[in-house]
Amino acid sequence: MPPFERHIFICCNQREAGHPRGCCDPAAEDALQKAFKKALALRGLNKRVRANRSGCLDQCEHGPTVVVYPDGVWYGRVTHDDVDEIIDRHIVGGEPVERLRLPDACINTPACAHKPRPAPQAPEVPEAVKAP
Amino acid sequence: MPPFERHIFICCNQREAGHPRGCCDPAAEDALQKAFKKALALRGLNKRVRANRSGCLDQCEHGPTVVVYPDGVWYGRVTHDDVDEIIDRHIVGGEPVERLRLPDACINTPACAHKPRPAPQAPEVPEAVKAP
């Protein structure tokens, strides 16, 4: 048997309620990971594809995050309703689910459209040029 | 900034002492993952390479396990003393550390040299053919 054809990492990181970065698994039950695992087993794929719990994937502002390797395809705001589509279209069909995909520009960056940088401080104006 | 050039998953799974499958992180302190994280930061690589906590990678009989994606290179029995070599030789130099590498035949299989299958039961012998 070859190594896993695909390895799906599902963020199960927990943070306290109200944390500004959000939390991928507020119920701390690994429910999304278990849903992937069950969907793979139902299709007989669980010996070839692994649905793995993961610590923080550091894409917190994009909601519950999933990354599929070796493809390197990242998904954000993944819900239980998306699991079958990711498995059937991407894992079985080889075609990433574009509507859920995080663009490269959103990953591993300090700021993107979903991860706003704090508003810049107004530059200090020297006394000499201030209006009287 | 592009997505992570490499994504290292370090098993931080815990099991109770004495479990027959062993435990990658008996102290439950994520110490190996933190050592990778620190080694990356010391080399200024932490913005390009992520050292990620992972749930069980299901290679428990091979000791503390690490997998590097997108390469799909698996390492077993990884200790703190191996971290610098993995980073310098593999992550920086692009050459996997063969002495720690798990062969493909050891991954995703019910039995290998390190994961012995339970001894088969002796087949039942019908009464008629038993020696008197």
XYZ file of C-alpha atoms in Angstrom:
264
model
C 0.000 0.000 0.000
C 1.518 3.388 -0.915
C 1.625 6.305 1.525
C -1.521 8.383 1.695
C -2.503 9.700 -1.718
C -3.799 12.803 -0.018
C -3.517 14.095 3.523
C -6.210 16.497 4.695
C -5.448 18.620 7.757
C -8.467 20.105 9.528
C -7.816 22.818 12.085
C -9.192 21.797 15.489
C -7.577 24.620 17.413
C -9.469 26.097 20.332
C -9.470 29.622 21.663
C -11.549 31.243 24.357
C -14.909 32.740 23.347
C -14.648 36.272 22.001
C -10.980 36.017 20.983
C -10.392 38.553 18.186
C -8.807 35.918 15.917
C -11.776 33.571 16.258
C -11.680 29.832 16.789
C -11.910 26.944 14.304
C -13.444 24.494 16.783
C -15.382 26.331 19.514
C -17.119 23.145 20.730
C -13.727 21.377 21.059
C -15.215 18.195 19.632
C -13.198 17.834 16.405
C -16.576 17.614 14.690
C -15.381 18.838 11.280
C -12.438 16.420 11.268
C -14.760 13.575 12.231
C -17.120 14.534 9.393
C -14.242 14.304 6.882
C -13.181 10.978 8.367
C -16.694 9.577 8.128
C -17.174 10.825 4.553
C -13.910 9.162 3.480
C -14.862 5.893 5.171
C -18.294 5.891 3.523
C -16.565 6.054 0.136
C -13.949 3.425 1.024
C -11.208 6.052 0.776
C -9.984 5.925 4.371
C -7.050 3.655 3.540
C -5.764 6.021 0.848
C -6.627 9.443 2.238
C -6.200 10.618 5.837
C -8.342 13.273 7.523
C -6.065 14.554 10.258
C -6.633 16.786 13.283
C -4.350 19.756 13.130
C -3.223 22.451 15.509
C -3.614 26.089 14.485
C -2.975 26.546 10.755
C -2.646 30.308 11.352
C -5.407 31.287 8.942
C -7.795 32.044 11.787
C -9.464 35.085 10.181
C -10.632 32.843 7.334
C -12.821 30.703 9.573
C -12.483 26.936 9.968
C -9.536 26.099 7.748
C -8.553 22.945 5.896
C -5.427 22.277 3.837
C -5.018 19.372 1.428
C -1.535 18.014 0.708
C 0.410 17.320 -1.399
C -1.740 19.660 -3.513
C -1.258 22.589 -1.120
C -4.867 23.679 -1.601
C -6.282 25.761 1.262
C -9.956 26.123 2.115
C -11.545 28.676 4.436
C -14.892 28.962 6.254
C -15.459 25.248 5.790
C -18.683 23.883 7.249
C -20.141 20.402 7.583
C -22.218 21.102 4.477
C -19.012 21.463 2.426
C -17.426 18.137 3.348
C -19.065 15.953 0.691
C -18.309 18.487 -2.037
C -14.613 18.708 -1.071
C -14.331 14.922 -0.998
C -16.242 14.240 -4.208
C -15.007 17.110 -6.342
C -11.437 17.513 -5.089
C -10.300 14.255 -3.490
C -12.109 11.967 -5.936
C -12.355 14.233 -8.986
C -9.072 16.103 -8.607
C -10.681 19.516 -9.050
C -10.438 21.940 -6.095
C -13.657 23.564 -4.886
C -12.991 27.102 -6.028
C -15.818 28.747 -4.066
C -14.144 27.726 -0.784
C -10.533 28.104 -1.822
C -8.326 30.639 -0.097
C -6.347 32.631 -2.640
C -2.569 32.484 -2.297
C -2.609 36.178 -1.370
C -4.632 35.345 1.774
C -2.194 32.743 3.125
C 0.877 33.395 5.185
C 0.447 37.127 5.095
C 0.059 39.656 7.919
C -2.844 41.349 6.131
C -5.418 40.568 3.448
C -9.019 41.510 2.748
C -10.137 39.180 5.586
C -7.273 39.932 7.956
C -7.283 43.704 8.211
C -4.121 45.363 9.366
C -4.732 47.773 12.271
C -5.400 51.285 10.960
C -2.081 53.102 10.584
C -1.305 55.780 13.129
C -1.402 59.312 11.710
C 2.201 60.480 11.274
C 3.381 62.947 13.813
C 3.409 66.470 12.454
C 6.302 68.596 13.658
C 5.221 71.665 15.625
C 6.879 73.929 13.047
C 4.521 72.955 10.202
C 1.268 72.786 12.198
C -1.377 75.308 11.209
C -1.503 78.172 13.678
C 4.303 36.621 0.170
C 3.585 33.121 -1.253
C 1.954 30.373 0.817
C 4.301 28.359 2.998
C 7.124 26.859 0.972
C 7.059 23.895 3.285
C 4.666 22.808 6.003
C 6.039 20.549 8.717
C 3.530 18.596 10.805
C 4.815 17.286 14.124
C 2.701 14.709 15.925
C 1.731 15.969 19.386
C -0.775 13.239 20.101
C -1.094 11.989 23.669
C -1.976 8.551 24.924
C -1.994 7.159 28.418
C 1.267 5.669 29.750
C 1.808 2.065 28.735
C -0.487 2.179 25.691
C 0.683 -0.530 23.272
C 0.861 1.912 20.354
C 3.067 4.333 22.296
C 2.734 8.107 22.425
C 4.488 10.829 20.405
C 4.249 13.448 23.168
C 4.091 11.830 26.614
C 4.797 15.117 28.434
C 1.943 16.837 26.530
C 4.051 19.951 26.115
C 4.430 20.070 22.310
C 8.159 20.262 22.980
C 9.251 18.806 19.634
C 6.989 21.152 17.680
C 8.291 24.095 19.687
C 11.875 23.022 18.937
C 11.133 23.039 15.187
C 9.443 26.421 15.515
C 12.409 27.884 17.377
C 14.935 26.433 14.911
C 13.028 27.954 11.979
C 12.828 31.339 13.693
C 16.561 31.313 14.471
C 17.246 30.907 10.747
C 14.678 33.544 9.711
C 12.596 30.843 8.007
C 9.452 31.151 10.105
C 7.659 33.302 7.523
C 8.230 30.749 4.756
C 8.003 27.442 6.584
C 5.451 26.485 9.246
C 6.080 23.982 12.046
C 2.591 22.815 12.912
C 1.153 20.793 15.778
C -0.629 17.773 14.462
C -3.020 15.204 15.825
C -2.169 11.524 15.466
C -0.425 10.819 12.148
C -1.128 7.089 12.640
C 2.514 6.025 12.470
C 2.662 5.482 16.242
C 4.883 2.400 16.154
C 7.606 4.474 14.481
C 8.023 6.796 17.457
C 7.597 10.575 17.325
C 6.618 11.220 13.729
C 7.034 14.235 11.479
C 5.826 14.712 7.910
C 7.028 17.458 5.578
C 4.724 18.696 2.805
C 4.478 19.212 -0.104
C 7.418 16.801 -0.298
C 5.518 14.008 1.462
C 8.662 12.979 3.340
C 7.994 11.101 6.596
C 10.381 10.869 9.527
C 10.182 8.488 12.489
C 11.730 8.370 15.967
C 12.526 12.070 15.724
C 14.235 13.595 18.774
C 15.258 17.109 19.702
C 18.774 16.269 18.545
C 17.473 15.721 14.989
C 15.719 19.066 14.561
C 18.693 21.113 13.322
C 19.691 18.406 10.845
C 16.172 18.165 9.397
C 15.972 21.937 9.040
C 19.455 22.464 7.618
C 19.717 19.462 5.354
C 16.121 19.057 4.203
C 14.307 22.377 4.578
C 17.257 24.558 3.609
C 19.266 22.113 1.492
C 16.410 20.202 -0.114
C 17.877 16.805 0.723
C 15.844 14.557 3.063
C 17.628 13.077 6.084
C 17.715 9.466 4.980
C 18.736 8.006 8.346
C 15.439 9.183 9.865
C 13.207 8.666 6.886
C 10.343 6.183 7.061
C 10.281 4.005 3.971
C 7.071 4.088 1.946
C 6.467 0.461 2.925
C 6.175 1.537 6.586
C 3.489 4.163 6.022
C -0.234 3.568 5.825
C 0.070 -0.163 6.264
C -1.386 -2.505 8.879
C 1.962 -4.237 9.352
C 5.648 -3.572 8.734
C 8.921 -4.486 10.414
C 8.139 -1.964 13.188
C 4.432 -2.617 13.385
C 4.175 -6.366 13.803
C 0.921 -7.998 12.936
C -0.454 -10.140 15.812
C 0.703 -13.762 15.506
C -1.822 -15.707 13.431
C -4.032 -18.137 15.297
C -3.235 -21.825 14.652
C -5.912 -23.192 12.306
C -8.428 -25.458 13.928
C -7.733 -29.138 13.200
C -10.834 -31.265 12.694
C -11.193 -34.066 15.247
C -11.065 -36.672 12.463
C -7.479 -35.862 11.457
C -6.054 -35.363 14.964
C -3.415 -37.906 15.980
C -4.867 -40.479 18.359
